[in-house]
CSV table of C-alpha atoms in Angstrom, one decimal:
chain,number,residue,atom,x,y,z
Z,1,MET,CA,0.0,0.0,0.0
Z,2,LYS,CA,1.3,3.4,-1.0
Z,3,HIS,CA,1.2,6.4,1.3
Z,4,GLY,CA,1.4,10.0,0.8
Z,5,LYS,CA,4.4,12.2,1.7
Z,6,LYS,CA,2.8,13.4,4.8
Z,7,TYR,CA,2.0,10.2,6.1
Z,8,THR,CA,5.5,8.9,5.3
Z,9,ASP,CA,7.2,11.7,7.0
Z,10,ALA,CA,4.9,11.2,10.1
Z,11,ALA,CA,5.7,7.6,10.1
Z,12,LYS,CA,9.4,8.3,10.4
Z,13,LEU,CA,8.7,9.7,14.0
Z,14,VAL,CA,7.5,6.3,15.1
Z,15,GLU,CA,9.6,3.3,15.8
Z,16,ARG,CA,7.6,0.5,14.3
Z,17,ASN,CA,8.4,-2.4,16.6
Z,18,LYS,CA,8.7,-0.2,19.8
Z,19,GLN,CA,6.0,-0.2,22.4
Z,20,TYR,CA,5.6,3.3,24.0
Z,21,GLU,CA,4.2,4.5,27.4
Z,22,VAL,CA,0.9,6.1,27.1
Z,23,ALA,CA,1.7,9.7,27.3
Z,24,GLU,CA,4.6,9.3,24.8
Z,25,ALA,CA,2.3,7.4,22.4
Z,26,LEU,CA,-0.5,10.0,22.7
Z,27,ASP,CA,2.1,12.8,22.1
Z,28,LEU,CA,3.2,11.0,18.8
Z,29,ALA,CA,-0.3,10.6,17.8
Z,30,VAL,CA,-0.9,14.3,18.1
Z,31,LYS,CA,2.5,15.1,16.3
Z,32,THR,CA,1.7,12.8,13.4
Z,33,GLY,CA,-1.7,14.0,12.8
Z,34,THR,CA,-0.7,16.4,10.2
Z,35,ALA,CA,-4.0,16.8,8.3
Z,36,LYS,CA,-5.4,20.3,7.9
Z,37,PHE,CA,-8.5,19.2,9.9
Z,38,ASP,CA,-8.8,18.5,13.5
Z,39,GLU,CA,-8.1,14.8,13.4
Z,40,THR,CA,-9.7,12.3,15.7
Z,41,ILE,CA,-7.5,10.1,18.0
Z,42,GLU,CA,-8.5,6.6,18.1
Z,43,VAL,CA,-7.6,3.5,20.3
Z,44,HIS,CA,-7.4,-0.1,19.2
Z,45,VAL,CA,-7.3,-2.8,21.8
Z,46,LYS,CA,-6.9,-6.4,20.9
Z,47,LEU,CA,-8.2,-8.8,23.7
Z,48,GLY,CA,-7.3,-12.4,24.4
Z,49,VAL,CA,-11.0,-13.4,24.3
Z,50,ASP,CA,-13.3,-15.2,21.8
Z,51,GLY,CA,-16.5,-12.9,21.3
Z,52,ARG,CA,-18.2,-15.7,19.6
Z,53,HIS,CA,-18.9,-17.0,23.0
Z,54,ALA,CA,-21.5,-15.1,25.0
Z,55,ASP,CA,-19.5,-15.6,28.3
Z,56,GLN,CA,-16.4,-14.0,26.7
Z,57,MET,CA,-18.2,-10.9,25.1
Z,58,VAL,CA,-16.8,-7.6,26.2
Z,59,ARG,CA,-19.2,-4.7,25.9
Z,60,GLY,CA,-20.2,-1.6,27.8
Z,61,ALA,CA,-20.3,2.2,27.7
Z,62,ILE,CA,-18.7,5.0,29.6
Z,63,VAL,CA,-18.7,8.8,29.6
Z,64,LEU,CA,-15.4,10.2,28.7
Z,65,PRO,CA,-14.3,13.1,31.1
Z,66,ASN,CA,-13.4,15.4,28.3
Z,67,GLY,CA,-16.0,14.2,25.7
Z,68,THR,CA,-15.2,13.1,22.2
Z,69,GLY,CA,-15.1,16.5,20.5
Z,70,LYS,CA,-17.9,15.5,18.3
Z,71,ASP,CA,-21.3,17.1,18.0
Z,72,VAL,CA,-23.6,14.1,18.7
Z,73,LYS,CA,-26.9,14.0,16.9
Z,74,VAL,CA,-29.4,12.2,19.2
Z,75,LEU,CA,-32.8,10.7,18.2
Z,76,ALA,CA,-35.1,9.9,21.3
Z,77,ILE,CA,-37.9,7.6,20.6
Z,78,CYS,CA,-40.5,7.5,23.4
Z,79,LYS,CA,-44.1,7.8,24.3
Z,80,ASP,CA,-45.9,11.1,24.6
Z,81,GLU,CA,-45.3,11.6,28.3
Z,82,LYS,CA,-41.5,11.5,27.8
Z,83,ILE,CA,-41.3,13.8,24.8
Z,84,GLU,CA,-40.8,17.1,26.6
Z,85,ASP,CA,-38.3,15.4,28.9
Z,86,ALA,CA,-36.3,14.3,25.9
Z,87,LYS,CA,-36.4,17.8,24.2
Z,88,ALA,CA,-35.4,19.5,27.4
Z,89,ALA,CA,-32.5,17.2,27.7
Z,90,GLY,CA,-31.1,18.2,24.3
Z,91,ALA,CA,-32.3,15.5,21.8
Z,92,ASP,CA,-31.9,16.7,18.3
Z,93,PHE,CA,-35.0,14.6,17.1
Z,94,VAL,CA,-37.8,13.4,19.2
Z,95,GLY,CA,-40.8,11.3,18.5
Z,96,GLY,CA,-42.6,7.9,18.8
Z,97,MET,CA,-44.1,5.7,16.0
Z,98,ASP,CA,-43.7,8.6,13.6
Z,99,MET,CA,-39.8,8.3,13.8
Z,100,ILE,CA,-40.0,4.6,13.5
Z,101,GLN,CA,-42.1,4.9,10.4
Z,102,LYS,CA,-39.6,7.6,9.0
Z,103,ILE,CA,-36.7,5.3,9.5
Z,104,GLN,CA,-38.6,2.4,7.8
Z,105,THR,CA,-40.2,4.1,4.9
Z,106,GLU,CA,-37.5,6.8,4.1
Z,107,ASN,CA,-34.5,4.9,5.3
Z,108,TRP,CA,-33.8,8.1,7.4
Z,109,LEU,CA,-30.5,7.7,9.6
Z,110,ASP,CA,-29.5,11.4,10.1
Z,111,PHE,CA,-28.4,10.6,13.7
Z,112,ASP,CA,-25.4,9.4,15.6
Z,113,VAL,CA,-27.2,7.8,18.6
Z,114,LEU,CA,-30.8,6.4,18.9
Z,115,ILE,CA,-32.0,6.4,22.6
Z,116,THR,CA,-35.4,4.8,23.6
Z,117,THR,CA,-37.3,3.7,26.6
Z,118,PRO,CA,-37.9,-0.1,27.5
Z,119,ASP,CA,-41.7,0.4,26.8
Z,120,MET,CA,-40.8,1.2,23.1
Z,121,MET,CA,-38.2,-1.4,22.4
Z,122,GLY,CA,-41.0,-3.8,21.0
Z,123,GLN,CA,-41.6,-1.2,18.2
Z,124,VAL,CA,-38.0,-0.1,17.9
Z,125,GLY,CA,-36.9,-3.6,17.4
Z,126,ARG,CA,-38.7,-3.9,14.1
Z,127,LEU,CA,-35.8,-1.7,12.9
Z,128,GLY,CA,-33.1,-4.2,13.7
Z,129,ARG,CA,-32.2,-4.9,10.1
Z,130,VAL,CA,-31.6,-1.3,9.4
Z,131,LEU,CA,-30.1,-0.2,12.7
Z,132,GLY,CA,-28.1,-3.4,13.5
Z,133,PRO,CA,-25.5,-3.3,10.7
Z,134,ARG,CA,-25.0,0.4,11.3
Z,135,GLY,CA,-24.3,0.0,15.0
Z,136,LEU,CA,-27.3,2.2,15.9
Z,137,MET,CA,-29.5,-0.4,17.6
Z,138,PRO,CA,-30.3,0.7,21.1
Z,139,ASN,CA,-29.1,-1.6,23.8
Z,140,PRO,CA,-29.4,-1.6,27.7
Z,141,LYS,CA,-25.7,-2.3,28.1
Z,142,ALA,CA,-24.8,0.7,26.0
Z,143,GLY,CA,-27.1,2.8,28.1
Z,144,THR,CA,-29.3,3.6,25.0
Z,145,VAL,CA,-32.3,1.9,26.4
Z,146,SER,CA,-33.1,3.6,29.7
Z,147,PRO,CA,-36.3,4.6,31.6
Z,148,ASP,CA,-34.5,7.7,32.5
Z,149,ILE,CA,-34.3,9.0,28.9
Z,150,ALA,CA,-33.4,12.6,29.9
Z,151,ARG,CA,-30.2,11.3,31.7
Z,152,ALA,CA,-29.3,8.9,28.8
Z,153,ILE,CA,-29.5,11.9,26.3
Z,154,GLN,CA,-27.5,14.2,28.4
Z,155,GLU,CA,-24.7,11.5,28.8
Z,156,ALA,CA,-24.7,10.8,25.0
Z,157,LYS,CA,-24.3,14.6,24.5
Z,158,ALA,CA,-21.5,14.7,27.1
Z,159,GLY,CA,-19.4,12.2,25.4
Z,160,LYS,CA,-20.7,8.8,26.2
Z,161,ILE,CA,-19.2,5.9,23.9
Z,162,GLU,CA,-19.8,2.3,23.7
Z,163,TYR,CA,-17.0,-0.2,23.5
Z,164,ARG,CA,-17.4,-3.6,22.1
Z,165,LEU,CA,-15.5,-6.4,20.4
Z,166,ASP,CA,-15.5,-6.6,16.6
Z,167,ARG,CA,-15.2,-10.0,14.8
Z,168,SER,CA,-11.4,-10.0,15.3
Z,169,ASN,CA,-11.8,-9.5,19.1
Z,170,ILE,CA,-10.6,-5.9,18.8
Z,171,ILE,CA,-12.2,-2.8,20.4
Z,172,HIS,CA,-12.0,0.3,18.4
Z,173,CYS,CA,-12.9,3.7,20.2
Z,174,VAL,CA,-12.5,7.4,19.7
Z,175,ILE,CA,-11.0,9.3,22.8
Z,176,GLY,CA,-11.1,12.9,21.4
Z,177,LYS,CA,-9.5,15.2,19.0
Z,178,LYS,CA,-5.9,16.1,18.3
Z,179,SER,CA,-6.6,19.6,19.6
Z,180,PHE,CA,-7.5,18.2,23.1
Z,181,GLY,CA,-3.7,17.9,23.9
Z,182,VAL,CA,-1.9,15.0,25.6
Z,183,GLU,CA,-3.3,15.7,29.0
Z,184,LYS,CA,-7.0,15.5,28.2
Z,185,LEU,CA,-6.5,12.6,25.8
Z,186,GLN,CA,-4.8,10.6,28.5
Z,187,GLU,CA,-7.6,11.2,30.8
Z,188,ASN,CA,-10.1,9.8,28.4
Z,189,PHE,CA,-7.6,7.0,27.6
Z,190,ASP,CA,-7.3,6.0,31.2
Z,191,VAL,CA,-11.0,6.0,31.7
Z,192,LEU,CA,-11.6,3.8,28.7
Z,193,LEU,CA,-8.8,1.2,29.4
Z,194,ASP,CA,-9.9,1.0,33.0
Z,195,ALA,CA,-13.4,0.1,32.0
Z,196,ILE,CA,-12.2,-2.5,29.5
Z,197,VAL,CA,-10.0,-4.1,32.2
Z,198,LYS,CA,-12.8,-4.2,34.7
Z,199,ALA,CA,-15.1,-5.8,32.1
Z,200,LYS,CA,-12.8,-8.8,31.8
Z,201,PRO,CA,-15.0,-11.8,31.5
Z,202,ALA,CA,-14.4,-14.6,34.1
Z,203,ALA,CA,-14.0,-17.1,31.1
Z,204,ALA,CA,-10.9,-15.3,29.8
Z,205,LYS,CA,-7.9,-17.1,29.9
Z,206,GLY,CA,-4.1,-16.1,29.6
Z,207,GLN,CA,-3.1,-12.6,28.8
Z,208,TYR,CA,-6.2,-10.3,28.6
Z,209,VAL,CA,-4.9,-7.2,26.8
Z,210,ARG,CA,-2.9,-8.7,24.0
Z,211,SER,CA,-1.9,-5.4,22.3
Z,212,CYS,CA,-2.9,-1.6,22.3
Z,213,ALA,CA,-2.3,1.1,19.9
Z,214,VAL,CA,-3.4,4.7,19.3
Z,215,SER,CA,-3.4,6.7,16.0
Z,216,SER,CA,-4.8,9.8,14.5
Z,217,THR,CA,-7.3,9.7,11.7
Z,218,MET,CA,-4.6,9.9,8.9
Z,219,GLY,CA,-1.6,9.0,10.9
Z,220,PRO,CA,0.4,5.7,11.6
Z,221,GLY,CA,-0.5,3.4,14.4
Z,222,ILE,CA,1.6,3.8,17.6
Z,223,LYS,CA,1.9,0.8,20.0
Z,224,ILE,CA,1.5,1.0,23.7
Z,225,VAL,CA,3.0,-1.3,26.3
Z,226,ALA,CA,0.4,-3.9,26.7
Z,227,SER,CA,1.7,-5.4,29.9
Z,228,ARG,CA,0.9,-2.4,31.9
Z,229,PHE,CA,-2.8,-3.5,31.7
Z,230,VAL,CA,-3.5,-6.2,34.1
């Protein structure tokens, strides 16, 4: 794979086989984010589990102390008595069956997070084929199915993220923007990794965190010392 000159120059700052301490790795991620826009900083964590087995799935949600730097569009689907609460909490779109029908008939997906209440999940569940592949299906473990819809919306707006294994048993998460600087990025990183470590399944055997790396949107991957996470 051929890379552009900016990427090539940025990659020269990173020792390919070296594992860095967190602060140094994040500093390099910021320095190698040379695009003209404010690049996103991402974390990629390979775990020693097999997510195909239910007792080894790792999934959860946390609110990053410094947010993600992204303006999150929230759709709230609830019954009439919760609509004003959802609007007051800052939801960008609010409705009930009308919103479900809009998604079904128009394939409308102009939102980043869908939050609903338990009493609406029966209807929202019909959207599984549309929402599931895009990672938009509400789930209690992610905090997007909640009787307290106002709080769930506020948390999503404040920088709540979901972490979950992909098919390769890797967790991919955003921890902020390049402009945050190393200190704020490390605060977000530490909260995320602490949550992932605490979510270790009882069925997991051997080394839990196999590898960890950070990168900017357009920059090279930077490895972090995996043995520090126990």
